[in-house]
């Protein structure tokens, strides 16, 4: 069974099949290599999302990911694994690169689809609306892309989630010198929780 939008096999499906086959064969060690890269929403194939969730459930319950445990849970939930049974596998050193490739392919596809929708609607905007609604739409697209990665990597957050309560606080507690957290939690830690009082700008250029 595949998603209605993914009725035929694609290169993305093939990469996903190899990834899942490698995880099922390589076990928890292989899963740990992509745990911070992928979540079920990034998978193009609906069935593959289900299989990935089974691997995740086994991992989260501190159980072993192996062919027996995955096939057993798939059988209990009527999920077919025929399409990955004889798929080639990768070793633990190669699987992260494949995970990143799947993530990049997903983000490119998602971004292109969203911007095509935006371009199709530009003709319906007036000159004044382009300056406001267009920027708002672009921000919405970026937020949507970030949300697809939420819960995958602790290095990525949605700025809107953390800035909204700060703006509300400043509205009732005015201050001459305020700042915003960056999108990178690991960067916020050494600068005191974000670009707050005393930190005007930190920049870099290669």
PDB file of C-alpha atoms in Angstrom:
ATOM      1  CA  UNK A   1       0.000   0.000   0.000  1.00  0.00           C
ATOM      2  CA  UNK A   2       1.316   3.444  -0.906  1.00  0.00           C
ATOM      3  CA  UNK A   3       0.187   6.985  -0.366  1.00  0.00           C
ATOM      4  CA  UNK A   4      -2.344   8.155  -2.956  1.00  0.00           C
ATOM      5  CA  UNK A   5       0.168  10.784  -4.017  1.00  0.00           C
ATOM      6  CA  UNK A   6       2.903   8.156  -4.483  1.00  0.00           C
ATOM      7  CA  UNK A   7       1.336   5.498  -6.665  1.00  0.00           C
ATOM      8  CA  UNK A   8       4.526   4.459  -8.444  1.00  0.00           C
ATOM      9  CA  UNK A   9       8.041   3.735  -7.286  1.00  0.00           C
ATOM     10  CA  UNK A  10      10.395   6.715  -7.373  1.00  0.00           C
ATOM     11  CA  UNK A  11      14.108   7.184  -6.617  1.00  0.00           C
ATOM     12  CA  UNK A  12      12.982   8.484  -3.213  1.00  0.00           C
ATOM     13  CA  UNK A  13      11.096   5.236  -2.588  1.00  0.00           C
ATOM     14  CA  UNK A  14      14.172   3.212  -3.531  1.00  0.00           C
ATOM     15  CA  UNK A  15      16.352   5.180  -1.094  1.00  0.00           C
ATOM     16  CA  UNK A  16      13.746   4.699   1.623  1.00  0.00           C
ATOM     17  CA  UNK A  17      13.586   0.962   0.977  1.00  0.00           C
ATOM     18  CA  UNK A  18      17.364   0.677   1.273  1.00  0.00           C
ATOM     19  CA  UNK A  19      17.356   2.772   4.446  1.00  0.00           C
ATOM     20  CA  UNK A  20      14.661   0.682   6.134  1.00  0.00           C
ATOM     21  CA  UNK A  21      16.247  -2.580   5.029  1.00  0.00           C
ATOM     22  CA  UNK A  22      19.539  -1.384   6.514  1.00  0.00           C
ATOM     23  CA  UNK A  23      17.899  -0.382   9.803  1.00  0.00           C
ATOM     24  CA  UNK A  24      16.039  -3.676  10.130  1.00  0.00           C
ATOM     25  CA  UNK A  25      19.219  -5.623   9.386  1.00  0.00           C
ATOM     26  CA  UNK A  26      21.656  -3.379  11.252  1.00  0.00           C
ATOM     27  CA  UNK A  27      19.409  -2.872  14.259  1.00  0.00           C
ATOM     28  CA  UNK A  28      19.491  -0.141  16.877  1.00  0.00           C
ATOM     29  CA  UNK A  29      23.007   0.965  15.966  1.00  0.00           C
ATOM     30  CA  UNK A  30      21.889   1.881  12.458  1.00  0.00           C
ATOM     31  CA  UNK A  31      18.685   3.513  13.721  1.00  0.00           C
ATOM     32  CA  UNK A  32      20.718   5.726  16.054  1.00  0.00           C
ATOM     33  CA  UNK A  33      22.580   7.106  13.042  1.00  0.00           C
ATOM     34  CA  UNK A  34      19.435   8.657  11.543  1.00  0.00           C
ATOM     35  CA  UNK A  35      17.371   9.387  14.662  1.00  0.00           C
ATOM     36  CA  UNK A  36      18.313  13.096  14.496  1.00  0.00           C
ATOM     37  CA  UNK A  37      17.760  13.347  10.745  1.00  0.00           C
ATOM     38  CA  UNK A  38      14.430  11.723   9.867  1.00  0.00           C
ATOM     39  CA  UNK A  39      10.899  11.347  11.133  1.00  0.00           C
ATOM     40  CA  UNK A  40       7.918   9.577   9.589  1.00  0.00           C
ATOM     41  CA  UNK A  41       6.611  12.687   7.791  1.00  0.00           C
ATOM     42  CA  UNK A  42       9.754  12.855   5.664  1.00  0.00           C
ATOM     43  CA  UNK A  43       9.108   9.451   4.085  1.00  0.00           C
ATOM     44  CA  UNK A  44       7.582   9.641   0.612  1.00  0.00           C
ATOM     45  CA  UNK A  45       5.987   6.188   0.770  1.00  0.00           C
ATOM     46  CA  UNK A  46       3.052   5.693   3.155  1.00  0.00           C
ATOM     47  CA  UNK A  47       3.944   2.087   3.996  1.00  0.00           C
ATOM     48  CA  UNK A  48       7.530   3.083   4.687  1.00  0.00           C
ATOM     49  CA  UNK A  49       6.288   5.639   7.212  1.00  0.00           C
ATOM     50  CA  UNK A  50       4.505   2.862   9.054  1.00  0.00           C
ATOM     51  CA  UNK A  51       7.572   0.601   9.032  1.00  0.00           C
ATOM     52  CA  UNK A  52       9.757   3.462  10.256  1.00  0.00           C
ATOM     53  CA  UNK A  53       7.317   4.093  13.117  1.00  0.00           C
ATOM     54  CA  UNK A  54       7.560   0.437  14.116  1.00  0.00           C
ATOM     55  CA  UNK A  55      11.364   0.720  14.267  1.00  0.00           C
ATOM     56  CA  UNK A  56      10.984   3.914  16.289  1.00  0.00           C
ATOM     57  CA  UNK A  57       8.550   2.263  18.700  1.00  0.00           C
ATOM     58  CA  UNK A  58      10.930  -0.634  19.286  1.00  0.00           C
ATOM     59  CA  UNK A  59      13.799   1.774  19.893  1.00  0.00           C
ATOM     60  CA  UNK A  60      11.771   4.021  22.228  1.00  0.00           C
ATOM     61  CA  UNK A  61      10.739   0.965  24.266  1.00  0.00           C
ATOM     62  CA  UNK A  62      14.396  -0.119  24.527  1.00  0.00           C
ATOM     63  CA  UNK A  63      13.690  -3.215  22.453  1.00  0.00           C
ATOM     64  CA  UNK A  64      15.890  -4.673  19.755  1.00  0.00           C
ATOM     65  CA  UNK A  65      15.296  -3.725  16.143  1.00  0.00           C
ATOM     66  CA  UNK A  66      15.863  -6.833  14.050  1.00  0.00           C
ATOM     67  CA  UNK A  67      14.075  -8.717  11.244  1.00  0.00           C
ATOM     68  CA  UNK A  68      12.108 -10.894  13.690  1.00  0.00           C
ATOM     69  CA  UNK A  69      10.804  -8.033  15.850  1.00  0.00           C
ATOM     70  CA  UNK A  70       9.955  -5.743  12.920  1.00  0.00           C
ATOM     71  CA  UNK A  71       8.305  -8.448  10.808  1.00  0.00           C
ATOM     72  CA  UNK A  72       6.280  -9.582  13.809  1.00  0.00           C
ATOM     73  CA  UNK A  73       4.910  -6.092  14.482  1.00  0.00           C
ATOM     74  CA  UNK A  74       4.260  -5.517  10.782  1.00  0.00           C
ATOM     75  CA  UNK A  75       2.280  -8.761  10.613  1.00  0.00           C
ATOM     76  CA  UNK A  76       0.212  -7.725  13.648  1.00  0.00           C
ATOM     77  CA  UNK A  77      -0.749  -4.456  11.961  1.00  0.00           C
ATOM     78  CA  UNK A  78      -1.128  -5.854   8.420  1.00  0.00           C
ATOM     79  CA  UNK A  79       1.781  -3.852   7.028  1.00  0.00           C
ATOM     80  CA  UNK A  80       3.481  -5.364   3.987  1.00  0.00           C
ATOM     81  CA  UNK A  81       7.276  -5.485   3.899  1.00  0.00           C
ATOM     82  CA  UNK A  82       7.552  -7.378   0.598  1.00  0.00           C
ATOM     83  CA  UNK A  83       9.023  -4.340  -1.159  1.00  0.00           C
ATOM     84  CA  UNK A  84      12.068  -4.240   1.153  1.00  0.00           C
ATOM     85  CA  UNK A  85      12.683  -7.970   1.749  1.00  0.00           C
ATOM     86  CA  UNK A  86      15.373  -8.334  -0.921  1.00  0.00           C
ATOM     87  CA  UNK A  87      16.576  -4.732  -0.895  1.00  0.00           C
ATOM     88  CA  UNK A  88      20.356  -4.138  -0.615  1.00  0.00           C
ATOM     89  CA  UNK A  89      21.586  -2.888   2.750  1.00  0.00           C
ATOM     90  CA  UNK A  90      24.186  -0.370   3.867  1.00  0.00           C
ATOM     91  CA  UNK A  91      26.566  -0.505   6.786  1.00  0.00           C
ATOM     92  CA  UNK A  92      26.379   1.824   9.761  1.00  0.00           C
ATOM     93  CA  UNK A  93      28.950   4.203   8.245  1.00  0.00           C
ATOM     94  CA  UNK A  94      26.911   4.688   5.054  1.00  0.00           C
ATOM     95  CA  UNK A  95      23.397   4.942   6.438  1.00  0.00           C
ATOM     96  CA  UNK A  96      23.689   8.501   7.767  1.00  0.00           C
ATOM     97  CA  UNK A  97      24.661   9.811   4.322  1.00  0.00           C
ATOM     98  CA  UNK A  98      21.593   8.132   2.855  1.00  0.00           C
ATOM     99  CA  UNK A  99      19.418   9.600   5.617  1.00  0.00           C
ATOM    100  CA  UNK A 100      20.698  13.090   4.799  1.00  0.00           C
ATOM    101  CA  UNK A 101      20.027  12.501   1.104  1.00  0.00           C
ATOM    102  CA  UNK A 102      16.426  11.497   1.864  1.00  0.00           C
ATOM    103  CA  UNK A 103      15.984  14.543   4.092  1.00  0.00           C
ATOM    104  CA  UNK A 104      17.400  16.897   1.437  1.00  0.00           C
ATOM    105  CA  UNK A 105      15.202  15.389  -1.285  1.00  0.00           C
ATOM    106  CA  UNK A 106      12.124  15.818   0.882  1.00  0.00           C
ATOM    107  CA  UNK A 107      12.913  19.437   1.760  1.00  0.00           C
ATOM    108  CA  UNK A 108      13.625  20.348  -1.872  1.00  0.00           C
ATOM    109  CA  UNK A 109      10.370  18.762  -3.035  1.00  0.00           C
ATOM    110  CA  UNK A 110       8.332  20.355  -0.248  1.00  0.00           C
ATOM    111  CA  UNK A 111       9.881  23.794  -0.804  1.00  0.00           C
ATOM    112  CA  UNK A 112       9.343  23.697  -4.582  1.00  0.00           C
ATOM    113  CA  UNK A 113       5.695  22.688  -4.192  1.00  0.00           C
ATOM    114  CA  UNK A 114       5.014  25.472  -1.704  1.00  0.00           C
ATOM    115  CA  UNK A 115       6.725  28.135  -3.806  1.00  0.00           C
ATOM    116  CA  UNK A 116       4.890  26.994  -6.942  1.00  0.00           C
ATOM    117  CA  UNK A 117       1.617  27.538  -5.084  1.00  0.00           C
ATOM    118  CA  UNK A 118       2.845  30.980  -4.080  1.00  0.00           C
ATOM    119  CA  UNK A 119       3.838  31.895  -7.642  1.00  0.00           C
ATOM    120  CA  UNK A 120       0.457  30.732  -8.947  1.00  0.00           C
ATOM    121  CA  UNK A 121      -1.259  33.143  -6.550  1.00  0.00           C
ATOM    122  CA  UNK A 122       0.934  36.202  -7.205  1.00  0.00           C
ATOM    123  CA  UNK A 123      -1.252  37.367 -10.106  1.00  0.00           C
ATOM    124  CA  UNK A 124      -4.148  37.656  -7.683  1.00  0.00           C
ATOM    125  CA  UNK A 125      -2.282  40.109  -5.440  1.00  0.00           C
ATOM    126  CA  UNK A 126      -2.371  43.868  -5.820  1.00  0.00           C
ATOM    127  CA  UNK A 127       0.788  45.980  -5.732  1.00  0.00           C
ATOM    128  CA  UNK A 128       0.291  46.817  -2.065  1.00  0.00           C
ATOM    129  CA  UNK A 129      -0.557  43.234  -1.130  1.00  0.00           C
ATOM    130  CA  UNK A 130       2.680  41.975  -2.649  1.00  0.00           C
ATOM    131  CA  UNK A 131       4.590  43.909  -0.010  1.00  0.00           C
ATOM    132  CA  UNK A 132       2.660  42.364   2.864  1.00  0.00           C
ATOM    133  CA  UNK A 133       0.913  39.129   1.930  1.00  0.00           C
ATOM    134  CA  UNK A 134       3.860  37.927  -0.152  1.00  0.00           C
ATOM    135  CA  UNK A 135       6.274  38.298   2.751  1.00  0.00           C
ATOM    136  CA  UNK A 136       3.775  36.669   5.104  1.00  0.00           C
ATOM    137  CA  UNK A 137       3.406  33.749   2.685  1.00  0.00           C
ATOM    138  CA  UNK A 138       7.167  33.303   2.464  1.00  0.00           C
ATOM    139  CA  UNK A 139       7.403  33.296   6.256  1.00  0.00           C
ATOM    140  CA  UNK A 140       4.620  30.705   6.382  1.00  0.00           C
ATOM    141  CA  UNK A 141       6.492  28.482   3.928  1.00  0.00           C
ATOM    142  CA  UNK A 142       9.662  28.684   5.994  1.00  0.00           C
ATOM    143  CA  UNK A 143       7.729  27.882   9.173  1.00  0.00           C
ATOM    144  CA  UNK A 144       6.133  24.922   7.442  1.00  0.00           C
ATOM    145  CA  UNK A 145       9.530  23.594   6.370  1.00  0.00           C
ATOM    146  CA  UNK A 146      10.931  23.983   9.885  1.00  0.00           C
ATOM    147  CA  UNK A 147       7.871  22.250  11.352  1.00  0.00           C
ATOM    148  CA  UNK A 148       8.601  19.209   9.182  1.00  0.00           C
ATOM    149  CA  UNK A 149      11.877  18.842  11.055  1.00  0.00           C
ATOM    150  CA  UNK A 150      10.484  19.603  14.504  1.00  0.00           C
ATOM    151  CA  UNK A 151      11.141  16.753  16.866  1.00  0.00           C
ATOM    152  CA  UNK A 152      13.883  15.417  14.614  1.00  0.00           C
ATOM    153  CA  UNK A 153      16.844  17.591  15.504  1.00  0.00           C
ATOM    154  CA  UNK A 154      17.370  19.496  18.738  1.00  0.00           C
ATOM    155  CA  UNK A 155      19.479  21.935  16.687  1.00  0.00           C
ATOM    156  CA  UNK A 156      16.391  23.302  14.915  1.00  0.00           C
ATOM    157  CA  UNK A 157      13.458  25.152  16.435  1.00  0.00           C
ATOM    158  CA  UNK A 158      10.620  27.283  15.125  1.00  0.00           C
ATOM    159  CA  UNK A 159      11.403  30.881  16.057  1.00  0.00           C
ATOM    160  CA  UNK A 160       7.709  31.734  16.165  1.00  0.00           C
ATOM    161  CA  UNK A 161       7.204  29.262  19.010  1.00  0.00           C
ATOM    162  CA  UNK A 162       9.810  30.909  21.207  1.00  0.00           C
ATOM    163  CA  UNK A 163       9.437  34.553  20.201  1.00  0.00           C
ATOM    164  CA  UNK A 164       5.658  34.864  20.620  1.00  0.00           C
ATOM    165  CA  UNK A 165       5.722  34.605  24.444  1.00  0.00           C
ATOM    166  CA  UNK A 166       8.723  36.961  24.555  1.00  0.00           C
ATOM    167  CA  UNK A 167       6.910  39.602  22.503  1.00  0.00           C
ATOM    168  CA  UNK A 168       3.867  39.295  24.755  1.00  0.00           C
ATOM    169  CA  UNK A 169       6.085  39.742  27.811  1.00  0.00           C
ATOM    170  CA  UNK A 170       7.822  42.813  26.381  1.00  0.00           C
ATOM    171  CA  UNK A 171       4.450  44.348  25.507  1.00  0.00           C
ATOM    172  CA  UNK A 172       3.574  44.525  29.213  1.00  0.00           C
ATOM    173  CA  UNK A 173       7.157  44.836  30.515  1.00  0.00           C
ATOM    174  CA  UNK A 174       8.912  47.398  28.289  1.00  0.00           C
ATOM    175  CA  UNK A 175      12.688  47.301  28.140  1.00  0.00           C
ATOM    176  CA  UNK A 176      15.211  49.392  26.251  1.00  0.00           C
ATOM    177  CA  UNK A 177      17.397  46.443  25.398  1.00  0.00           C
ATOM    178  CA  UNK A 178      15.829  43.155  24.393  1.00  0.00           C
ATOM    179  CA  UNK A 179      16.834  40.374  22.041  1.00  0.00           C
ATOM    180  CA  UNK A 180      15.616  37.217  20.344  1.00  0.00           C
ATOM    181  CA  UNK A 181      16.777  33.619  20.674  1.00  0.00           C
ATOM    182  CA  UNK A 182      18.377  32.202  17.562  1.00  0.00           C
ATOM    183  CA  UNK A 183      17.028  29.086  15.759  1.00  0.00           C
ATOM    184  CA  UNK A 184      19.909  27.038  17.203  1.00  0.00           C
ATOM    185  CA  UNK A 185      19.491  25.974  20.859  1.00  0.00           C
ATOM    186  CA  UNK A 186      23.108  24.839  21.120  1.00  0.00           C
ATOM    187  CA  UNK A 187      24.182  28.340  20.099  1.00  0.00           C
ATOM    188  CA  UNK A 188      21.792  29.965  22.575  1.00  0.00           C
ATOM    189  CA  UNK A 189      23.332  28.165  25.537  1.00  0.00           C
ATOM    190  CA  UNK A 190      26.776  29.829  25.481  1.00  0.00           C
ATOM    191  CA  UNK A 191      25.279  33.301  24.933  1.00  0.00           C
ATOM    192  CA  UNK A 192      22.897  33.120  27.851  1.00  0.00           C
ATOM    193  CA  UNK A 193      19.762  31.707  26.301  1.00  0.00           C
ATOM    194  CA  UNK A 194      19.710  33.692  23.094  1.00  0.00           C
ATOM    195  CA  UNK A 195      20.502  37.126  21.736  1.00  0.00           C
ATOM    196  CA  UNK A 196      19.260  38.932  24.806  1.00  0.00           C
ATOM    197  CA  UNK A 197      20.388  41.921  26.853  1.00  0.00           C
ATOM    198  CA  UNK A 198      23.978  42.904  26.197  1.00  0.00           C
ATOM    199  CA  UNK A 199      24.266  41.022  22.914  1.00  0.00           C
ATOM    200  CA  UNK A 200      23.505  43.194  19.905  1.00  0.00           C
ATOM    201  CA  UNK A 201      24.671  41.064  16.996  1.00  0.00           C
ATOM    202  CA  UNK A 202      26.819  38.043  16.338  1.00  0.00           C
ATOM    203  CA  UNK A 203      27.705  37.442  12.714  1.00  0.00           C
ATOM    204  CA  UNK A 204      30.072  35.462  10.562  1.00  0.00           C
ATOM    205  CA  UNK A 205      31.056  35.493   6.919  1.00  0.00           C
ATOM    206  CA  UNK A 206      33.010  32.892   5.001  1.00  0.00           C
TER     207      UNK A 206
END
